[in-house]
Structure formats: structure tokens, C-alpha cells
Amino acid sequence: MKAAKRAVNDLTLAEPAQVRSDAAVFQALVTSPEARKRLAHLSDRGLQTPGALERDLGSAVAEFHH
């Protein structure tokens, strides 16, 4: 079983350097002024709190007007 798991991981897991690169891109995007506006707007409406906004996050994001 361990050999099978190792084989699957070897085929599907990203290399650590790729993960770091993706994390850097994500960090740059999420700290952009536009993202900060969106996050503030969504936070004011209940982001990260159980409720309607969390249940229908896609609609809330789509409705955002800057």
C-alpha cells in the first residue's frame, strides 16, 4: 500500500519549487488594490462567517461592483 501511495504522490504532487512559485503569485494577487477592495466588501457582508454569503459566495463575488 505504501508503494502505491508513493507512486500516486510522485505522479500528482507538485514539486516544492512550483508550490513556492504559485504561492508567490497568489500572494501578489491577493494583496493587489483590487483584491483588497473585493475582500473588504465581502468581509463587510459576512465573508468567513457562516451564513448566506458563504453559501452563495460565487454570486456575491459576481455582484461586486468597484
PDB file of N, CA and C in Angstrom:
ATOM      1  N   MET A   1       0.822  -1.197   0.000  1.00  0.00           N
ATOM      2  CA  MET A   1       0.000   0.000   0.000  1.00  0.00           C
ATOM      3  C   MET A   1       0.866   1.261   0.000  1.00  0.00           C
ATOM      4  N   LYS A   2       1.939   1.268   0.802  1.00  0.00           N
ATOM      5  CA  LYS A   2       2.812   2.442   0.838  1.00  0.00           C
ATOM      6  C   LYS A   2       3.412   2.726  -0.529  1.00  0.00           C
ATOM      7  N   ALA A   3       3.790   1.676  -1.232  1.00  0.00           N
ATOM      8  CA  ALA A   3       4.384   1.857  -2.563  1.00  0.00           C
ATOM      9  C   ALA A   3       3.372   2.467  -3.520  1.00  0.00           C
ATOM     10  N   ALA A   4       2.117   2.042  -3.428  1.00  0.00           N
ATOM     11  CA  ALA A   4       1.072   2.584  -4.299  1.00  0.00           C
ATOM     12  C   ALA A   4       0.843   4.063  -3.997  1.00  0.00           C
ATOM     13  N   LYS A   5       0.779   4.413  -2.721  1.00  0.00           N
ATOM     14  CA  LYS A   5       0.591   5.817  -2.341  1.00  0.00           C
ATOM     15  C   LYS A   5       1.763   6.669  -2.816  1.00  0.00           C
ATOM     16  N   ARG A   6       2.962   6.145  -2.651  1.00  0.00           N
ATOM     17  CA  ARG A   6       4.155   6.876  -3.087  1.00  0.00           C
ATOM     18  C   ARG A   6       4.120   7.101  -4.596  1.00  0.00           C
ATOM     19  N   ALA A   7       3.708   6.067  -5.339  1.00  0.00           N
ATOM     20  CA  ALA A   7       3.643   6.187  -6.802  1.00  0.00           C
ATOM     21  C   ALA A   7       2.631   7.250  -7.218  1.00  0.00           C
ATOM     22  N   VAL A   8       1.473   7.256  -6.579  1.00  0.00           N
ATOM     23  CA  VAL A   8       0.450   8.261  -6.894  1.00  0.00           C
ATOM     24  C   VAL A   8       0.970   9.655  -6.554  1.00  0.00           C
ATOM     25  N   ASN A   9       1.578   9.805  -5.387  1.00  0.00           N
ATOM     26  CA  ASN A   9       2.121  11.106  -4.994  1.00  0.00           C
ATOM     27  C   ASN A   9       3.195  11.580  -5.961  1.00  0.00           C
ATOM     28  N   ASP A  10       4.063  10.677  -6.375  1.00  0.00           N
ATOM     29  CA  ASP A  10       5.121  11.045  -7.316  1.00  0.00           C
ATOM     30  C   ASP A  10       4.546  11.560  -8.630  1.00  0.00           C
ATOM     31  N   LEU A  11       3.405  11.036  -9.028  1.00  0.00           N
ATOM     32  CA  LEU A  11       2.793  11.437 -10.293  1.00  0.00           C
ATOM     33  C   LEU A  11       1.919  12.683 -10.178  1.00  0.00           C
ATOM     34  N   THR A  12       1.398  12.955  -8.990  1.00  0.00           N
ATOM     35  CA  THR A  12       0.386  14.006  -8.878  1.00  0.00           C
ATOM     36  C   THR A  12       0.791  15.226  -8.060  1.00  0.00           C
ATOM     37  N   LEU A  13       1.747  15.098  -7.166  1.00  0.00           N
ATOM     38  CA  LEU A  13       2.118  16.235  -6.327  1.00  0.00           C
ATOM     39  C   LEU A  13       3.098  17.148  -7.050  1.00  0.00           C
ATOM     40  N   ALA A  14       2.880  18.441  -6.880  1.00  0.00           N
ATOM     41  CA  ALA A  14       3.779  19.426  -7.495  1.00  0.00           C
ATOM     42  C   ALA A  14       5.123  19.428  -6.781  1.00  0.00           C
ATOM     43  N   GLU A  15       6.136  19.815  -7.505  1.00  0.00           N
ATOM     44  CA  GLU A  15       7.466  19.976  -6.918  1.00  0.00           C
ATOM     45  C   GLU A  15       7.429  21.158  -5.943  1.00  0.00           C
ATOM     46  N   PRO A  16       8.201  21.095  -4.849  1.00  0.00           N
ATOM     47  CA  PRO A  16       8.203  22.201  -3.876  1.00  0.00           C
ATOM     48  C   PRO A  16       8.481  23.568  -4.501  1.00  0.00           C
ATOM     49  N   ALA A  17       9.374  23.640  -5.466  1.00  0.00           N
ATOM     50  CA  ALA A  17       9.671  24.932  -6.109  1.00  0.00           C
ATOM     51  C   ALA A  17       8.445  25.483  -6.822  1.00  0.00           C
ATOM     52  N   GLN A  18       7.660  24.612  -7.432  1.00  0.00           N
ATOM     53  CA  GLN A  18       6.448  25.047  -8.128  1.00  0.00           C
ATOM     54  C   GLN A  18       5.409  25.557  -7.132  1.00  0.00           C
ATOM     55  N   VAL A  19       5.301  24.888  -5.998  1.00  0.00           N
ATOM     56  CA  VAL A  19       4.357  25.324  -4.963  1.00  0.00           C
ATOM     57  C   VAL A  19       4.759  26.704  -4.454  1.00  0.00           C
ATOM     58  N   ARG A  20       6.046  26.909  -4.216  1.00  0.00           N
ATOM     59  CA  ARG A  20       6.505  28.229  -3.745  1.00  0.00           C
ATOM     60  C   ARG A  20       6.227  29.306  -4.786  1.00  0.00           C
ATOM     61  N   SER A  21       6.443  28.983  -6.044  1.00  0.00           N
ATOM     62  CA  SER A  21       6.190  29.941  -7.120  1.00  0.00           C
ATOM     63  C   SER A  21       4.711  30.303  -7.180  1.00  0.00           C
ATOM     64  N   ASP A  22       3.849  29.294  -7.114  1.00  0.00           N
ATOM     65  CA  ASP A  22       2.408  29.546  -7.130  1.00  0.00           C
ATOM     66  C   ASP A  22       1.981  30.366  -5.918  1.00  0.00           C
ATOM     67  N   ALA A  23       2.571  30.084  -4.768  1.00  0.00           N
ATOM     68  CA  ALA A  23       2.240  30.824  -3.552  1.00  0.00           C
ATOM     69  C   ALA A  23       2.636  32.288  -3.690  1.00  0.00           C
ATOM     70  N   ALA A  24       3.764  32.551  -4.310  1.00  0.00           N
ATOM     71  CA  ALA A  24       4.209  33.936  -4.509  1.00  0.00           C
ATOM     72  C   ALA A  24       3.260  34.682  -5.439  1.00  0.00           C
ATOM     73  N   VAL A  25       2.813  34.022  -6.490  1.00  0.00           N
ATOM     74  CA  VAL A  25       1.858  34.644  -7.416  1.00  0.00           C
ATOM     75  C   VAL A  25       0.547  34.932  -6.693  1.00  0.00           C
ATOM     76  N   PHE A  26       0.055  33.953  -5.929  1.00  0.00           N
ATOM     77  CA  PHE A  26      -1.183  34.143  -5.175  1.00  0.00           C
ATOM     78  C   PHE A  26      -1.044  35.326  -4.217  1.00  0.00           C
ATOM     79  N   GLN A  27       0.056  35.382  -3.491  1.00  0.00           N
ATOM     80  CA  GLN A  27       0.273  36.464  -2.528  1.00  0.00           C
ATOM     81  C   GLN A  27       0.262  37.822  -3.220  1.00  0.00           C
ATOM     82  N   ALA A  28       0.891  37.908  -4.373  1.00  0.00           N
ATOM     83  CA  ALA A  28       0.907  39.172  -5.116  1.00  0.00           C
ATOM     84  C   ALA A  28      -0.499  39.559  -5.562  1.00  0.00           C
ATOM     85  N   LEU A  29      -1.271  38.588  -6.014  1.00  0.00           N
ATOM     86  CA  LEU A  29      -2.625  38.886  -6.488  1.00  0.00           C
ATOM     87  C   LEU A  29      -3.555  39.276  -5.347  1.00  0.00           C
ATOM     88  N   VAL A  30      -3.483  38.567  -4.246  1.00  0.00           N
ATOM     89  CA  VAL A  30      -4.424  38.810  -3.149  1.00  0.00           C
ATOM     90  C   VAL A  30      -4.120  40.123  -2.417  1.00  0.00           C
ATOM     91  N   THR A  31      -2.921  40.639  -2.564  1.00  0.00           N
ATOM     92  CA  THR A  31      -2.599  41.912  -1.916  1.00  0.00           C
ATOM     93  C   THR A  31      -2.727  43.105  -2.861  1.00  0.00           C
ATOM     94  N   SER A  32      -3.213  42.869  -4.062  1.00  0.00           N
ATOM     95  CA  SER A  32      -3.400  43.972  -5.008  1.00  0.00           C
ATOM     96  C   SER A  32      -4.529  44.884  -4.522  1.00  0.00           C
ATOM     97  N   PRO A  33      -4.521  46.144  -4.919  1.00  0.00           N
ATOM     98  CA  PRO A  33      -5.587  47.064  -4.500  1.00  0.00           C
ATOM     99  C   PRO A  33      -6.987  46.557  -4.865  1.00  0.00           C
ATOM    100  N   GLU A  34      -7.145  45.993  -6.049  1.00  0.00           N
ATOM    101  CA  GLU A  34      -8.457  45.478  -6.470  1.00  0.00           C
ATOM    102  C   GLU A  34      -8.914  44.340  -5.557  1.00  0.00           C
ATOM    103  N   ALA A  35      -8.017  43.425  -5.266  1.00  0.00           N
ATOM    104  CA  ALA A  35      -8.372  42.308  -4.388  1.00  0.00           C
ATOM    105  C   ALA A  35      -8.704  42.806  -2.988  1.00  0.00           C
ATOM    106  N   ARG A  36      -7.958  43.767  -2.510  1.00  0.00           N
ATOM    107  CA  ARG A  36      -8.241  44.323  -1.177  1.00  0.00           C
ATOM    108  C   ARG A  36      -9.638  44.945  -1.123  1.00  0.00           C
ATOM    109  N   LYS A  37     -10.026  45.651  -2.181  1.00  0.00           N
ATOM    110  CA  LYS A  37     -11.379  46.229  -2.242  1.00  0.00           C
ATOM    111  C   LYS A  37     -12.431  45.131  -2.186  1.00  0.00           C
ATOM    112  N   ARG A  38     -12.230  44.099  -2.998  1.00  0.00           N
ATOM    113  CA  ARG A  38     -13.197  42.997  -3.034  1.00  0.00           C
ATOM    114  C   ARG A  38     -13.287  42.296  -1.683  1.00  0.00           C
ATOM    115  N   LEU A  39     -12.134  42.015  -1.081  1.00  0.00           N
ATOM    116  CA  LEU A  39     -12.134  41.334   0.210  1.00  0.00           C
ATOM    117  C   LEU A  39     -12.789  42.179   1.293  1.00  0.00           C
ATOM    118  N   ALA A  40     -12.535  43.480   1.288  1.00  0.00           N
ATOM    119  CA  ALA A  40     -13.168  44.364   2.269  1.00  0.00           C
ATOM    120  C   ALA A  40     -14.680  44.368   2.084  1.00  0.00           C
ATOM    121  N   HIS A  41     -15.119  44.473   0.836  1.00  0.00           N
ATOM    122  CA  HIS A  41     -16.550  44.466   0.530  1.00  0.00           C
ATOM    123  C   HIS A  41     -17.195  43.162   1.007  1.00  0.00           C
ATOM    124  N   LEU A  42     -16.564  42.046   0.675  1.00  0.00           N
ATOM    125  CA  LEU A  42     -17.118  40.749   1.062  1.00  0.00           C
ATOM    126  C   LEU A  42     -17.054  40.543   2.573  1.00  0.00           C
ATOM    127  N   SER A  43     -16.001  41.019   3.209  1.00  0.00           N
ATOM    128  CA  SER A  43     -15.892  40.903   4.667  1.00  0.00           C
ATOM    129  C   SER A  43     -17.002  41.684   5.354  1.00  0.00           C
ATOM    130  N   ASP A  44     -17.298  42.865   4.843  1.00  0.00           N
ATOM    131  CA  ASP A  44     -18.385  43.677   5.401  1.00  0.00           C
ATOM    132  C   ASP A  44     -19.732  42.980   5.273  1.00  0.00           C
ATOM    133  N   ARG A  45     -19.858  42.111   4.272  1.00  0.00           N
ATOM    134  CA  ARG A  45     -21.123  41.408   4.032  1.00  0.00           C
ATOM    135  C   ARG A  45     -21.176  40.035   4.693  1.00  0.00           C
ATOM    136  N   GLY A  46     -20.083  39.604   5.359  1.00  0.00           N
ATOM    137  CA  GLY A  46     -20.134  38.347   6.087  1.00  0.00           C
ATOM    138  C   GLY A  46     -19.167  37.269   5.644  1.00  0.00           C
ATOM    139  N   LEU A  47     -18.141  37.629   4.908  1.00  0.00           N
ATOM    140  CA  LEU A  47     -17.150  36.642   4.489  1.00  0.00           C
ATOM    141  C   LEU A  47     -16.508  35.989   5.710  1.00  0.00           C
ATOM    142  N   GLN A  48     -16.305  34.709   5.649  1.00  0.00           N
ATOM    143  CA  GLN A  48     -15.720  33.880   6.703  1.00  0.00           C
ATOM    144  C   GLN A  48     -16.606  33.790   7.933  1.00  0.00           C
ATOM    145  N   THR A  49     -17.887  33.976   7.724  1.00  0.00           N
ATOM    146  CA  THR A  49     -18.885  33.806   8.772  1.00  0.00           C
ATOM    147  C   THR A  49     -19.976  32.914   8.202  1.00  0.00           C
ATOM    148  N   PRO A  50     -20.366  31.864   8.922  1.00  0.00           N
ATOM    149  CA  PRO A  50     -21.426  31.007   8.387  1.00  0.00           C
ATOM    150  C   PRO A  50     -22.673  31.838   8.067  1.00  0.00           C
ATOM    151  N   GLY A  51     -23.206  31.643   6.891  1.00  0.00           N
ATOM    152  CA  GLY A  51     -24.398  32.382   6.511  1.00  0.00           C
ATOM    153  C   GLY A  51     -24.607  32.389   5.018  1.00  0.00           C
ATOM    154  N   ALA A  52     -25.508  33.245   4.585  1.00  0.00           N
ATOM    155  CA  ALA A  52     -25.921  33.293   3.184  1.00  0.00           C
ATOM    156  C   ALA A  52     -24.766  33.624   2.243  1.00  0.00           C
ATOM    157  N   LEU A  53     -23.928  34.576   2.614  1.00  0.00           N
ATOM    158  CA  LEU A  53     -22.830  34.951   1.726  1.00  0.00           C
ATOM    159  C   LEU A  53     -21.896  33.764   1.499  1.00  0.00           C
ATOM    160  N   GLU A  54     -21.570  33.055   2.549  1.00  0.00           N
ATOM    161  CA  GLU A  54     -20.685  31.890   2.412  1.00  0.00           C
ATOM    162  C   GLU A  54     -21.346  30.795   1.582  1.00  0.00           C
ATOM    163  N   ARG A  55     -22.640  30.617   1.735  1.00  0.00           N
ATOM    164  CA  ARG A  55     -23.337  29.572   0.972  1.00  0.00           C
ATOM    165  C   ARG A  55     -23.417  29.900  -0.512  1.00  0.00           C
ATOM    166  N   ASP A  56     -23.449  31.181  -0.855  1.00  0.00           N
ATOM    167  CA  ASP A  56     -23.578  31.580  -2.253  1.00  0.00           C
ATOM    168  C   ASP A  56     -22.470  32.572  -2.612  1.00  0.00           C
ATOM    169  N   LEU A  57     -21.248  32.201  -2.294  1.00  0.00           N
ATOM    170  CA  LEU A  57     -20.107  33.091  -2.486  1.00  0.00           C
ATOM    171  C   LEU A  57     -19.919  33.481  -3.949  1.00  0.00           C
ATOM    172  N   GLY A  58     -20.153  32.556  -4.844  1.00  0.00           N
ATOM    173  CA  GLY A  58     -19.990  32.857  -6.269  1.00  0.00           C
ATOM    174  C   GLY A  58     -20.854  34.021  -6.714  1.00  0.00           C
ATOM    175  N   SER A  59     -22.095  34.038  -6.277  1.00  0.00           N
ATOM    176  CA  SER A  59     -22.994  35.144  -6.637  1.00  0.00           C
ATOM    177  C   SER A  59     -22.532  36.456  -6.018  1.00  0.00           C
ATOM    178  N   ALA A  60     -22.079  36.394  -4.779  1.00  0.00           N
ATOM    179  CA  ALA A  60     -21.620  37.608  -4.106  1.00  0.00           C
ATOM    180  C   ALA A  60     -20.404  38.194  -4.812  1.00  0.00           C
ATOM    181  N   VAL A  61     -19.499  37.344  -5.243  1.00  0.00           N
ATOM    182  CA  VAL A  61     -18.316  37.819  -5.967  1.00  0.00           C
ATOM    183  C   VAL A  61     -18.731  38.410  -7.312  1.00  0.00           C
ATOM    184  N   ALA A  62     -19.660  37.752  -7.991  1.00  0.00           N
ATOM    185  CA  ALA A  62     -20.112  38.225  -9.306  1.00  0.00           C
ATOM    186  C   ALA A  62     -20.832  39.565  -9.208  1.00  0.00           C
ATOM    187  N   GLU A  63     -21.491  39.829  -8.088  1.00  0.00           N
ATOM    188  CA  GLU A  63     -22.253  41.067  -7.920  1.00  0.00           C
ATOM    189  C   GLU A  63     -21.383  42.258  -7.524  1.00  0.00           C
ATOM    190  N   PHE A  64     -20.128  42.012  -7.178  1.00  0.00           N
ATOM    191  CA  PHE A  64     -19.255  43.101  -6.730  1.00  0.00           C
ATOM    192  C   PHE A  64     -19.048  44.110  -7.850  1.00  0.00           C
ATOM    193  N   HIS A  65     -19.273  45.367  -7.528  1.00  0.00           N
ATOM    194  CA  HIS A  65     -19.017  46.465  -8.475  1.00  0.00           C
ATOM    195  C   HIS A  65     -18.035  47.410  -7.806  1.00  0.00           C
ATOM    196  N   HIS A  66     -16.946  47.686  -8.451  1.00  0.00           N
ATOM    197  CA  HIS A  66     -15.921  48.536  -7.841  1.00  0.00           C
ATOM    198  C   HIS A  66     -16.177  49.922  -8.208  1.00  0.00           C
TER     199      HIS A  66
END
